[in-house]
XYZ file of C-alpha atoms in Angstrom:
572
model
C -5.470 -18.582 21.455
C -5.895 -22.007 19.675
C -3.858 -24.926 19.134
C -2.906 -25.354 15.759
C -1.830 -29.058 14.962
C 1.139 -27.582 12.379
C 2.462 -31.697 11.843
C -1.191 -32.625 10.948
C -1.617 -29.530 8.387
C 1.756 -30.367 6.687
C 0.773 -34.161 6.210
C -2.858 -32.614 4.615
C -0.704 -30.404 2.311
C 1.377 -33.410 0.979
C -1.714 -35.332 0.478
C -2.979 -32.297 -1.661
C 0.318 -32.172 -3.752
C 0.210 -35.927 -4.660
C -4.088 -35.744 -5.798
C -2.456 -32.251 -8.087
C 0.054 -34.188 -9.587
C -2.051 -36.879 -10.252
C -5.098 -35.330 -11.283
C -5.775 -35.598 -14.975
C -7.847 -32.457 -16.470
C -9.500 -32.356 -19.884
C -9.660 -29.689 -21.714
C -9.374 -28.036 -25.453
C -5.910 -27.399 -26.594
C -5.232 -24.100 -29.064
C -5.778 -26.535 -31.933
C -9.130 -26.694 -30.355
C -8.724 -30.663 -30.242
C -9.488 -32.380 -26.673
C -6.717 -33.409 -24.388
C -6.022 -34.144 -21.444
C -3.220 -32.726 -19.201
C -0.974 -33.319 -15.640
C 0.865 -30.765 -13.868
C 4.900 -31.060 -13.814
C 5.134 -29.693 -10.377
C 3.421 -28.151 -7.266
C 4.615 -25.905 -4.266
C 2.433 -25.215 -1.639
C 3.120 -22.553 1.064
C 0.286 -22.098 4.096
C 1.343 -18.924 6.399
C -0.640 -18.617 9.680
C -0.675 -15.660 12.465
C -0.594 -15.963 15.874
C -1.126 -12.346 17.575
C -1.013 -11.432 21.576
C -1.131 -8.003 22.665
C -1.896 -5.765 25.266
C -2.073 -1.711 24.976
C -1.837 0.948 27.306
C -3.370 4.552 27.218
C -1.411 7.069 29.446
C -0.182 5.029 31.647
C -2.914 2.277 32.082
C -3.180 -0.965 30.796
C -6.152 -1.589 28.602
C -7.361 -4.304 26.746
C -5.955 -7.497 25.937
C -6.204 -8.631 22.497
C -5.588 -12.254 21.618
C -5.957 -13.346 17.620
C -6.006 -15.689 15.648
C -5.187 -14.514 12.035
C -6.890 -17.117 9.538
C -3.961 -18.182 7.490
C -3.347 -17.843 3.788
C -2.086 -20.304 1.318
C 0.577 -19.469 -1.812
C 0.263 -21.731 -4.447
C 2.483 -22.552 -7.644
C 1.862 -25.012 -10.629
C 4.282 -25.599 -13.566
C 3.231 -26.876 -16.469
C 6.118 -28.165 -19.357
C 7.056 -29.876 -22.017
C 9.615 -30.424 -24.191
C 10.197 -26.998 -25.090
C 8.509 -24.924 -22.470
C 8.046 -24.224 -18.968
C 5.175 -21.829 -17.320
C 4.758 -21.587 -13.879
C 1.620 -19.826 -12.543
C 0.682 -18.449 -8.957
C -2.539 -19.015 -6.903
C -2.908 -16.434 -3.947
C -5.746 -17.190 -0.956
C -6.950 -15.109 2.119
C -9.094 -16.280 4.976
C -7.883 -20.072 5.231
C -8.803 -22.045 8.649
C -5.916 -23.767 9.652
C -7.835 -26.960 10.228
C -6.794 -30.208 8.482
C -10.066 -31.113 7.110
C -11.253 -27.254 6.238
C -8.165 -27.336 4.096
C -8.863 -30.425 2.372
C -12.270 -29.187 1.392
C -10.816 -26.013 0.375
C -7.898 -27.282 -1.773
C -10.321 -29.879 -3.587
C -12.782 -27.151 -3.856
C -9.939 -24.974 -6.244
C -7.418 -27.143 -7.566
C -9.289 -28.340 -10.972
C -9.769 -24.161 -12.075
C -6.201 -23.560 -10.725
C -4.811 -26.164 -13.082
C -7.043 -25.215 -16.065
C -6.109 -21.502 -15.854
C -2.170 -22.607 -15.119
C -2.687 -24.267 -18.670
C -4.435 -21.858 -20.285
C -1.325 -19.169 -19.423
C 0.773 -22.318 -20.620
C -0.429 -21.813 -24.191
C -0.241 -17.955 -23.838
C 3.068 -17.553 -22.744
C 6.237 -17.545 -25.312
C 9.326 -19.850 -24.846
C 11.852 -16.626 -24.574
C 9.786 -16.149 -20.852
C 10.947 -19.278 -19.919
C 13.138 -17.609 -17.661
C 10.729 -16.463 -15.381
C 9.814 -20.153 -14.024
C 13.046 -22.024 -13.510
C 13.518 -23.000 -10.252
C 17.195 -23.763 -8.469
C 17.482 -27.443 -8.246
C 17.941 -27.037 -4.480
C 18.435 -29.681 -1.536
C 14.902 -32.014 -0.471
C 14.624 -31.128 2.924
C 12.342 -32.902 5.284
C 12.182 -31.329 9.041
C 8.925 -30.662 10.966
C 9.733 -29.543 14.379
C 7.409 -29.303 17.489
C 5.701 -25.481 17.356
C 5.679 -24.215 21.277
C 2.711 -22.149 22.092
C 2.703 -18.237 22.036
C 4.330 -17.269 24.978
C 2.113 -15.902 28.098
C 3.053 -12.487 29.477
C 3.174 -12.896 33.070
C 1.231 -10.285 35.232
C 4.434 -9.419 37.156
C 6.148 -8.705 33.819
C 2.699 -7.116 32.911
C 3.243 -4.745 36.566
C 7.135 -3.976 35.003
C 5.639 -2.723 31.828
C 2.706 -0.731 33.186
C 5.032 0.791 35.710
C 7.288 1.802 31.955
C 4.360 3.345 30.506
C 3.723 5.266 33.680
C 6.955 6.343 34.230
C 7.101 7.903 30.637
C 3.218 9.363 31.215
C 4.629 11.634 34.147
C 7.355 13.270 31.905
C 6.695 16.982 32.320
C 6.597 17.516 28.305
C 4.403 14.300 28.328
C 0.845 15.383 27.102
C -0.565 11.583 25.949
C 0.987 8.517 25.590
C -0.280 4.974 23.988
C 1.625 1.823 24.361
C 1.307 -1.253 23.488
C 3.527 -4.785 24.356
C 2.697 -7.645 21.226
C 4.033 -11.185 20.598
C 3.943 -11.558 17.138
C 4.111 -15.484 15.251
C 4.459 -16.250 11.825
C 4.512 -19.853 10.858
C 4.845 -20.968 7.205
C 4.546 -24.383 6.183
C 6.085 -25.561 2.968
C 5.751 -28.864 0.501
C 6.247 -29.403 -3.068
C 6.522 -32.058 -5.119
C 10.038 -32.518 -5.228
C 9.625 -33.929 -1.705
C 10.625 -30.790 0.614
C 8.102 -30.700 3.960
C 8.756 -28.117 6.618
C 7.831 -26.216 9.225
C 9.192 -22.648 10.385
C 8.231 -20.332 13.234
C 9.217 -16.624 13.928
C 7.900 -14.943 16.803
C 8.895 -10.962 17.512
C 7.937 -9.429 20.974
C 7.700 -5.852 20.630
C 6.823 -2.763 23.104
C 6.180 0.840 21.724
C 5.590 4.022 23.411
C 3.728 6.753 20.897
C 3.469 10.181 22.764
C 3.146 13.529 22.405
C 5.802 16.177 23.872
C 5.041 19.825 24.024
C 8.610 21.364 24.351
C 9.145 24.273 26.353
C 9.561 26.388 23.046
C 5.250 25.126 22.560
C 6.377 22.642 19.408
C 4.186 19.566 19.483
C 6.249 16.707 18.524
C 4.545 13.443 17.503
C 7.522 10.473 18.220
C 7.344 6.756 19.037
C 9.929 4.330 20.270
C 9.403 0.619 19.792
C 11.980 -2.367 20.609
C 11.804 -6.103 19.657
C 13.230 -8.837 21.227
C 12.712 -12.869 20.512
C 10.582 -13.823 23.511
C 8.723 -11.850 26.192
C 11.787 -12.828 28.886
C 14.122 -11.227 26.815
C 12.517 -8.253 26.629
C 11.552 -8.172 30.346
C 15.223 -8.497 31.177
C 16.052 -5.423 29.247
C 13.846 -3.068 30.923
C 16.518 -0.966 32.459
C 18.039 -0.617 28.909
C 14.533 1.029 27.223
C 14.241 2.819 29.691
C 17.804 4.602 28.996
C 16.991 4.879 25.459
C 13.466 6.504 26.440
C 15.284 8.858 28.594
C 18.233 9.509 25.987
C 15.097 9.862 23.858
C 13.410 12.282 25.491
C 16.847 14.318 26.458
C 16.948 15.515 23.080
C 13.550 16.774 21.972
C 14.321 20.296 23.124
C 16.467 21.083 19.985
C 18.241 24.052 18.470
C 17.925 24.995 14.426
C 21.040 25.541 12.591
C 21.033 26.171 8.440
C 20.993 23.556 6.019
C 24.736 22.744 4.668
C 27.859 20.305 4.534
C 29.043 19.585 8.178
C 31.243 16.677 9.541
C 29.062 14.134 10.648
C 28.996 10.970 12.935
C 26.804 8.158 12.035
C 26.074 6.414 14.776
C 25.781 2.457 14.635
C 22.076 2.693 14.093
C 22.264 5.374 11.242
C 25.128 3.118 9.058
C 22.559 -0.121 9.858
C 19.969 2.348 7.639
C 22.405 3.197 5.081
C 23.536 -0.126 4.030
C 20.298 -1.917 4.385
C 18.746 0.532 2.191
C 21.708 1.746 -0.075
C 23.456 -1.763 -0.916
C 21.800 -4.764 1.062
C 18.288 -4.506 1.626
C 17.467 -3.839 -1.964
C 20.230 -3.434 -4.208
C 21.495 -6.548 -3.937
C 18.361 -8.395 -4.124
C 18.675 -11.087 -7.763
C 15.354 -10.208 -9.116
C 15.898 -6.376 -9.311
C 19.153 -6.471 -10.850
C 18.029 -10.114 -13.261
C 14.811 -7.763 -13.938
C 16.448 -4.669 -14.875
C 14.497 -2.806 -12.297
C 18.419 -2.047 -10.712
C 21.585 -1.395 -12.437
C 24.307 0.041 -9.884
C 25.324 -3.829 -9.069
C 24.433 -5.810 -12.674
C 27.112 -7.660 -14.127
C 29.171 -7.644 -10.635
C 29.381 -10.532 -9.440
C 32.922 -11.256 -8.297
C 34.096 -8.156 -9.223
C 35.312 -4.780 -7.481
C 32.302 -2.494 -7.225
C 33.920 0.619 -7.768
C 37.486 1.484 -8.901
C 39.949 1.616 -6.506
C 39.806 4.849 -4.947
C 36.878 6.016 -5.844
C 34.817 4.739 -2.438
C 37.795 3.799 -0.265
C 35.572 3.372 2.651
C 34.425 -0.195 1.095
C 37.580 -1.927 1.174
C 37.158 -1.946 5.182
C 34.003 -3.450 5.313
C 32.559 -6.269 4.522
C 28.938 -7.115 4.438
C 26.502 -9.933 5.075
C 23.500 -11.213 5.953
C 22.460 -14.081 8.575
C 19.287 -15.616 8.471
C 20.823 -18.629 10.478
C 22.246 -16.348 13.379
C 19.668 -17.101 16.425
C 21.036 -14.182 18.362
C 19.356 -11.736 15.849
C 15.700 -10.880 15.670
C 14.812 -11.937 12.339
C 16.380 -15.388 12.242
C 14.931 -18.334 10.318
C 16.085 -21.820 8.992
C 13.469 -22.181 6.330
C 12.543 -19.966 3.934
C 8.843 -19.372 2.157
C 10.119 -22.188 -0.693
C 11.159 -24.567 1.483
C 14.762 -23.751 0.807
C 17.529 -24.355 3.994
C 18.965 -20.547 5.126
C 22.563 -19.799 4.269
C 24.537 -16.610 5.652
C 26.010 -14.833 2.789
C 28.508 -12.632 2.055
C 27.287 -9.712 -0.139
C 30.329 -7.488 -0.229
C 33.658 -8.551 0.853
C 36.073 -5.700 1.029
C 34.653 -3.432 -2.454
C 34.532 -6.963 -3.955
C 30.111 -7.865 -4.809
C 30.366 -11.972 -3.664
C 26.627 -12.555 -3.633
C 23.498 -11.311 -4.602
C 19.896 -12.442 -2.037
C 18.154 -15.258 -4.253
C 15.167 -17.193 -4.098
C 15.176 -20.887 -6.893
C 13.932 -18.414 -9.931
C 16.768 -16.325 -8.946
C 19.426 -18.923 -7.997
C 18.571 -21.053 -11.369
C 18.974 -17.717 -13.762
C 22.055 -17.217 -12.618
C 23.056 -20.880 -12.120
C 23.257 -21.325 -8.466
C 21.540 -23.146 -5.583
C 19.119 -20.370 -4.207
C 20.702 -19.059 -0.871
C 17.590 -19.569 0.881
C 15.930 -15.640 1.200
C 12.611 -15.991 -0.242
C 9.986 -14.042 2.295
C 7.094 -11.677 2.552
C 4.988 -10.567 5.188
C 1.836 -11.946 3.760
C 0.353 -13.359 0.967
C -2.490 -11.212 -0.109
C -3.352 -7.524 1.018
C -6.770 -5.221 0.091
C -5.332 -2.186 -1.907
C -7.206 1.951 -1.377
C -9.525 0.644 -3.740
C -10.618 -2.472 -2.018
C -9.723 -4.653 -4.303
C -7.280 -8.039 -2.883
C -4.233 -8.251 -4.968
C -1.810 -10.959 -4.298
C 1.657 -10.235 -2.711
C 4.542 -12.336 -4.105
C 7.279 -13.202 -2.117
C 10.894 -12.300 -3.001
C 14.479 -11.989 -2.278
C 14.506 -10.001 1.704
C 17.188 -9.527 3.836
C 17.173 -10.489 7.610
C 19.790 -10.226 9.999
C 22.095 -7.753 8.328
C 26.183 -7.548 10.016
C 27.950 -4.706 8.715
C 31.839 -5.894 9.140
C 34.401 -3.410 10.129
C 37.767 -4.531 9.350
C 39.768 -1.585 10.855
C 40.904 -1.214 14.607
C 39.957 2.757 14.909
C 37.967 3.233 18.147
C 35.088 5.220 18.717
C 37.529 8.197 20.396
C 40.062 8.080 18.003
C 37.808 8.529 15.134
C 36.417 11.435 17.508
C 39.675 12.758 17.438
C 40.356 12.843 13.769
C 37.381 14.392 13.327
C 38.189 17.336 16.238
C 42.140 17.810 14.415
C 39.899 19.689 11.259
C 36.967 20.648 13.193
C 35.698 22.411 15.977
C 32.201 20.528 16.405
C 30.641 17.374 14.688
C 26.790 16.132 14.041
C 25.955 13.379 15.634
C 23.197 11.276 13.681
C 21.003 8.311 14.740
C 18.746 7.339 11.827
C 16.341 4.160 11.830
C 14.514 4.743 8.064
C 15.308 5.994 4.774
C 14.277 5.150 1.014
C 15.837 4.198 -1.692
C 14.691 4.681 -5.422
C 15.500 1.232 -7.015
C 16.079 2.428 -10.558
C 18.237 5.805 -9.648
C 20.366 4.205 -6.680
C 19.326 7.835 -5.043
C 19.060 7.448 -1.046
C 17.305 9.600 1.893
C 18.222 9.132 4.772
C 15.662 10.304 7.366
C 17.351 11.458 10.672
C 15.384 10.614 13.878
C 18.161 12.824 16.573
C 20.880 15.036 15.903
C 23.364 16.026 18.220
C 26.395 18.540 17.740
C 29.056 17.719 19.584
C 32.087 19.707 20.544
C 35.577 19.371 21.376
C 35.487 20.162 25.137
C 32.711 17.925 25.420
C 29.603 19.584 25.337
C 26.197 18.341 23.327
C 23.602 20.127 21.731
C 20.242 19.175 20.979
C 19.679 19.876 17.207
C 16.530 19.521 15.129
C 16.458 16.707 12.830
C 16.518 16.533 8.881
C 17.376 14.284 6.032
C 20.666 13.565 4.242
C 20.162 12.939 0.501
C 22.250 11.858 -2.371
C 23.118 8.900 -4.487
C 24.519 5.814 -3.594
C 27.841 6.203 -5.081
C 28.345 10.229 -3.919
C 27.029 8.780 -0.128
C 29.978 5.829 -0.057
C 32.680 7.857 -1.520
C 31.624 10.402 1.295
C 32.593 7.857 4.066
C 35.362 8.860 5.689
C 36.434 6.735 8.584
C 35.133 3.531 9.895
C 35.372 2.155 13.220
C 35.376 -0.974 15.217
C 32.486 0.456 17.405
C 29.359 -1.775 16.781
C 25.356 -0.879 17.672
C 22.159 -2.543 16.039
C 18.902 -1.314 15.063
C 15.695 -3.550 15.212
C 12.684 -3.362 13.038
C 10.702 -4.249 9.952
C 11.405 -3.539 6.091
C 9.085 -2.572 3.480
C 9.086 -3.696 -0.383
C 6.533 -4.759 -3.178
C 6.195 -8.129 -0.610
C 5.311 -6.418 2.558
C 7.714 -5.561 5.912
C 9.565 -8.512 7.345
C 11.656 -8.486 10.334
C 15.104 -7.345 10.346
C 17.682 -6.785 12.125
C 20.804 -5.055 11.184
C 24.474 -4.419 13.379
C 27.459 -2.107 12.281
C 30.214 0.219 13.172
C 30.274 3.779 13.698
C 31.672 5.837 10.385
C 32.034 9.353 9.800
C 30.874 11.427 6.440
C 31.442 14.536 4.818
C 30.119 15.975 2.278
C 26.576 15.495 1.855
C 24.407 17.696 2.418
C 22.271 18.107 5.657
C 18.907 19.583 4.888
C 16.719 20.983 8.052
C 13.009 20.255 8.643
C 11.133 23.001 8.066
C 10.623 24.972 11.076
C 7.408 24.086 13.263
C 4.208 26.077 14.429
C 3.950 26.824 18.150
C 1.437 24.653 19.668
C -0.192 26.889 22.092
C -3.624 25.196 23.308
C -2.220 22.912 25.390
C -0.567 23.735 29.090
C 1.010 20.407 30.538
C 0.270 21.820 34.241
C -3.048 22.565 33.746
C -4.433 20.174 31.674
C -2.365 16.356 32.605
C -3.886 14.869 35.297
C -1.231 12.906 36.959
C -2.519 9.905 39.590
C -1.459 9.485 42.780
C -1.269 5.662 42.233
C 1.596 6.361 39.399
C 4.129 8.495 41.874
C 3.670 5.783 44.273
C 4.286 3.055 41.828
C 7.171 5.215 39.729
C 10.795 5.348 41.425
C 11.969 8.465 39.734
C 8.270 10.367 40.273
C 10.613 13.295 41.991
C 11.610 14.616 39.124
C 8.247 15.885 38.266
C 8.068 19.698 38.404
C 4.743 21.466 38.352
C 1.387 20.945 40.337
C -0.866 18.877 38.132
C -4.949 19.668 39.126
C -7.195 18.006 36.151
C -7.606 15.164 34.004
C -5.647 15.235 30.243
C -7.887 15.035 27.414
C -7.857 16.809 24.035
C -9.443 15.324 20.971
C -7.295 14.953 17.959
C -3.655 15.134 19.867
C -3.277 12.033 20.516
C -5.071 9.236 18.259
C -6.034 5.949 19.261
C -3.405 3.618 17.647
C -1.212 0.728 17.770
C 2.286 1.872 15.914
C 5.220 0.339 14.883
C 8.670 1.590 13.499
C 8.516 0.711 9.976
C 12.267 2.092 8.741
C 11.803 1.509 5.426
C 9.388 2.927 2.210
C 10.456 1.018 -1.026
């Protein structure tokens, strides 16, 4: 993997700003006289990748990939005067992140980029104005020391493999890819305000796609995938995937019951989905609701967001988000403007105190931008082939749902049992939420009915739908038992990192609708067709609890595809 001098590319990027904003470009004005023009302002952004990852296929470790993503550059001109301001965006793929490849390049685009930045000057109407403010935001200067990508080790490497095994000789097991990633984003940011700085985020991440064949012969496609901060954190929680693979795989064999209204349990993981992608994640962001692409939270700033009453379950909560927490996955200091991080409160007891901003956002509303301007990328090749730029935009990050109650996990348990005889249990990592209605899905990965002496049942998963409102005012009880969920959220500017924590609540009254029911998958027979090595029961402490005799080699075409997947838990 190379070096990448980050200090040296940062200095070449405020070289380039100064030549821009002193370049002088002649051209005819709509009066078709001659004249010659300067730039008010320039923001460069360069985002590089830095990708390490090894994969396994049922139970052996493959190949080792190391990359080296060329990098793409964001760029932004304003052009002014007196009466009007016009700021226009330059998107680039397949940058070298090489001092001197980037000098050629910017010198090589600059002149055009001005002249069309001018000629949308002329076009565009004062009442769009709007559209390029820009917060007038801190100057920050801060260009840290960028560590290299972090080795895996090969005993960590043997810990893994010995993972992936261990899951391969699951009796219901039929296939099984893997795959263990370090994944680094750097952005580097300078305008010509003065702002120069450098910010890292690196995500280590191991999945586990498989195939189970339940004992009823339904063939169940499922992944699990975890993230962590560095490869030693995620080594040192090896014993705690491994429970969740095994609490996991404990539930596949599931029982159908009708669709209908049923007390439920949302576990931590399930309310992390519901308010990232009901209130937080998207609701809240400043350019939907300045836009008018979302109404449910316009006009609220500082005020109740429901009548009393109406959603009681808010004025126990409060809700915020943390780029600045380095605990949480998806931290960062910096973001894509330049703009210093600050944790925000979005929702303080039923009461909206912030909305996610980026400058054009902050300076709309007459703020200093709160520092959430992101994207995954900069560019991205649509179905048709075509490369279409990808703007970045108000995201959430680390996401803390707030409980402010004292109700433990069994005494919300035991409210529930006083009306009920039995309760769903629901663990949900994705859902969707239609920006313009407010109305939510959430998709259920594992249900579980649980009843009053204790016992637990297995029950096949489906989706709870509604809107937002009808979903909040169905919130029953909240709790000061906390979980997290870890993963990656999708909008118009790509998935960034997240990563969300909240309490347990309970709901009733929206309705649970049931997958449809699966085919029996009958061309597969686990004993005679998974080959199991001998190697792997040595190597796997808990190989006894094989049953079976296994005699030939697994293969069948089409199961089990040759991929790399991630949890993606979100679909705006």
């Amino acid at each position: 993997m190379k070096d990448v001098n980050y200090q040296k590319l940062a200095d070449v990027l405020e070289e380039c700003i100064q030549y821009a904003k002193d370049l002088k470009v002649n051209m005819e004005n709509p009066d078709g006289k001659r004249e010659t023009f300067k730039i008010s302002d320039i923001s460069i952004t360069l985002l590089n990748y830095q990708n390490r990852a090894i994969l396994f296929k049922n139970g052996i470790k493959g190949e080792s990939i190391s990359m080296d993503q060329n990098a793409e550059i964001s760029i932004h001109i304003w052009i002014s005067n007196k009466n009007k301001m016009v700021k226009s965006g330059f998107s680039y793929t397949g940058i070298i992140p090489d001092p001197e490849y980037l000098q050629i390049f910017f010198r090589g685009i600059i002149n055009s980029n001005i002249k069309s930045a001018i000629n949308k000057f002329f076009l565009t109407k004062v009442k769009d104005n709007k559209y390029s403010l820009s917060s007038d935001d801190e100057i920050v200067v801060d260009l840290p020391e960028i560590p290299i990508v972090e080795e895996f080790c090969e005993n960590g490497l043997n810990k893994i493999e010995n993972l992936m095994k261990w899951l391969y000789i699951k009796p219901n097991i039929i296939g099984l890819n893997g795959s263990l990633s370090i994944n680094r984003k750097v952005w580097i940011v300078c305008n010509s305000k003065g702002t120069k700085v450098i910010q890292y985020q690196d995500v280590c991440s191991v999945s586990f796609s498989f195939n189970y064949l339940s004992d009823k012969k339904i063939l169940i496609e499922d992944v699990f995938v975890d993230y962590y901060k560095t490869f030693k954190e995620l080594l040192t929680s090896l014993n705690d995937i491994k429970n969740k693979l095994s609490k996991k795989l404990a539930k596949m064999e599931t029982k159908r019951i009708d669709s209908g209204i049923y007390p439920i349990l949302l576990k931590p993981s399930a309310v992390c989905t519901l308010f990232h992608e009901a209130i937080a994640g998207h609701m809240l962001s400043a350019k939907y609701i300045l836009n008018g692409n979302s109404t449910v939270f316009e006009n609220k700033l500082g005020k109740r967001f429901a009548n009393n009453g109406d959603m009681p379950a808010l004025t126990h909560i409060s809700i915020h988000d943390k780029p600045l927490d380095t605990s949480m996955v998806a931290s960062y200091r910096y973001d894509m403007e330049g703009t210093l991080a600050k944790d925000v409160c979005l929702l303080e007891k039923g009461i909206v105190r912030n909305y996610l901003t980026d400058k054009n956002c902050a300076a709309r509303l007459k703020q200093k931008s709160n520092g959430h301007y992101l994207a995954e990328c900069f560019t991205e090749r649509v179905s048709s082939g075509d490369l279409v730029a990808i703007v970045p935009e108000p995201r959430v990050s680390n996401l803390f749902v707030e409980s402010h109650t004292d109700i433990t996990l069994k005494e919300m348990e035991e409210a529930i049992f006083a009306e009920f005889d039995w309760y769903l249990e629901i663990d949900s990592r994705s859902g969707e939420v239609f920006i313009d209605t407010g109305t939510f899905d959430l998709f259920i990965d594992s249900v579980t009915r649980v009843y009053k002496n204790g016992r637990r049942e297995a029950i096949s998963a489906g989706i709870l739908s509604s809107n937002l409102t009808d979903f909040l005012a169905s919130i029953q009880i909240v709790s000061n038992h906390y979980g997290e969920s870890k993963g990656f959220c999708g909008s118009s500017s790509g998935y960034v990192t997240t990563h969300e924590k909240a309490p347990a609540m309970t709901l009733y009254g929206i309705n649970f609708v049931t997958d449809p029911k699966p085919e029996k998958y009958l061309e597969i027979d686990p004993i005679r067709d998974k080959f199991i090595p001998q190697s792997f029961l040595n190597e796997v402490l808990d190989w006894q609890l094989i049953r079976g005799s296994f005699s030939s080699s697994f293969f069948y075409p089409g199961i089990l595809r040759d991929r790399q997947i991630l949890l993606m838990y979100d679909f705006v």
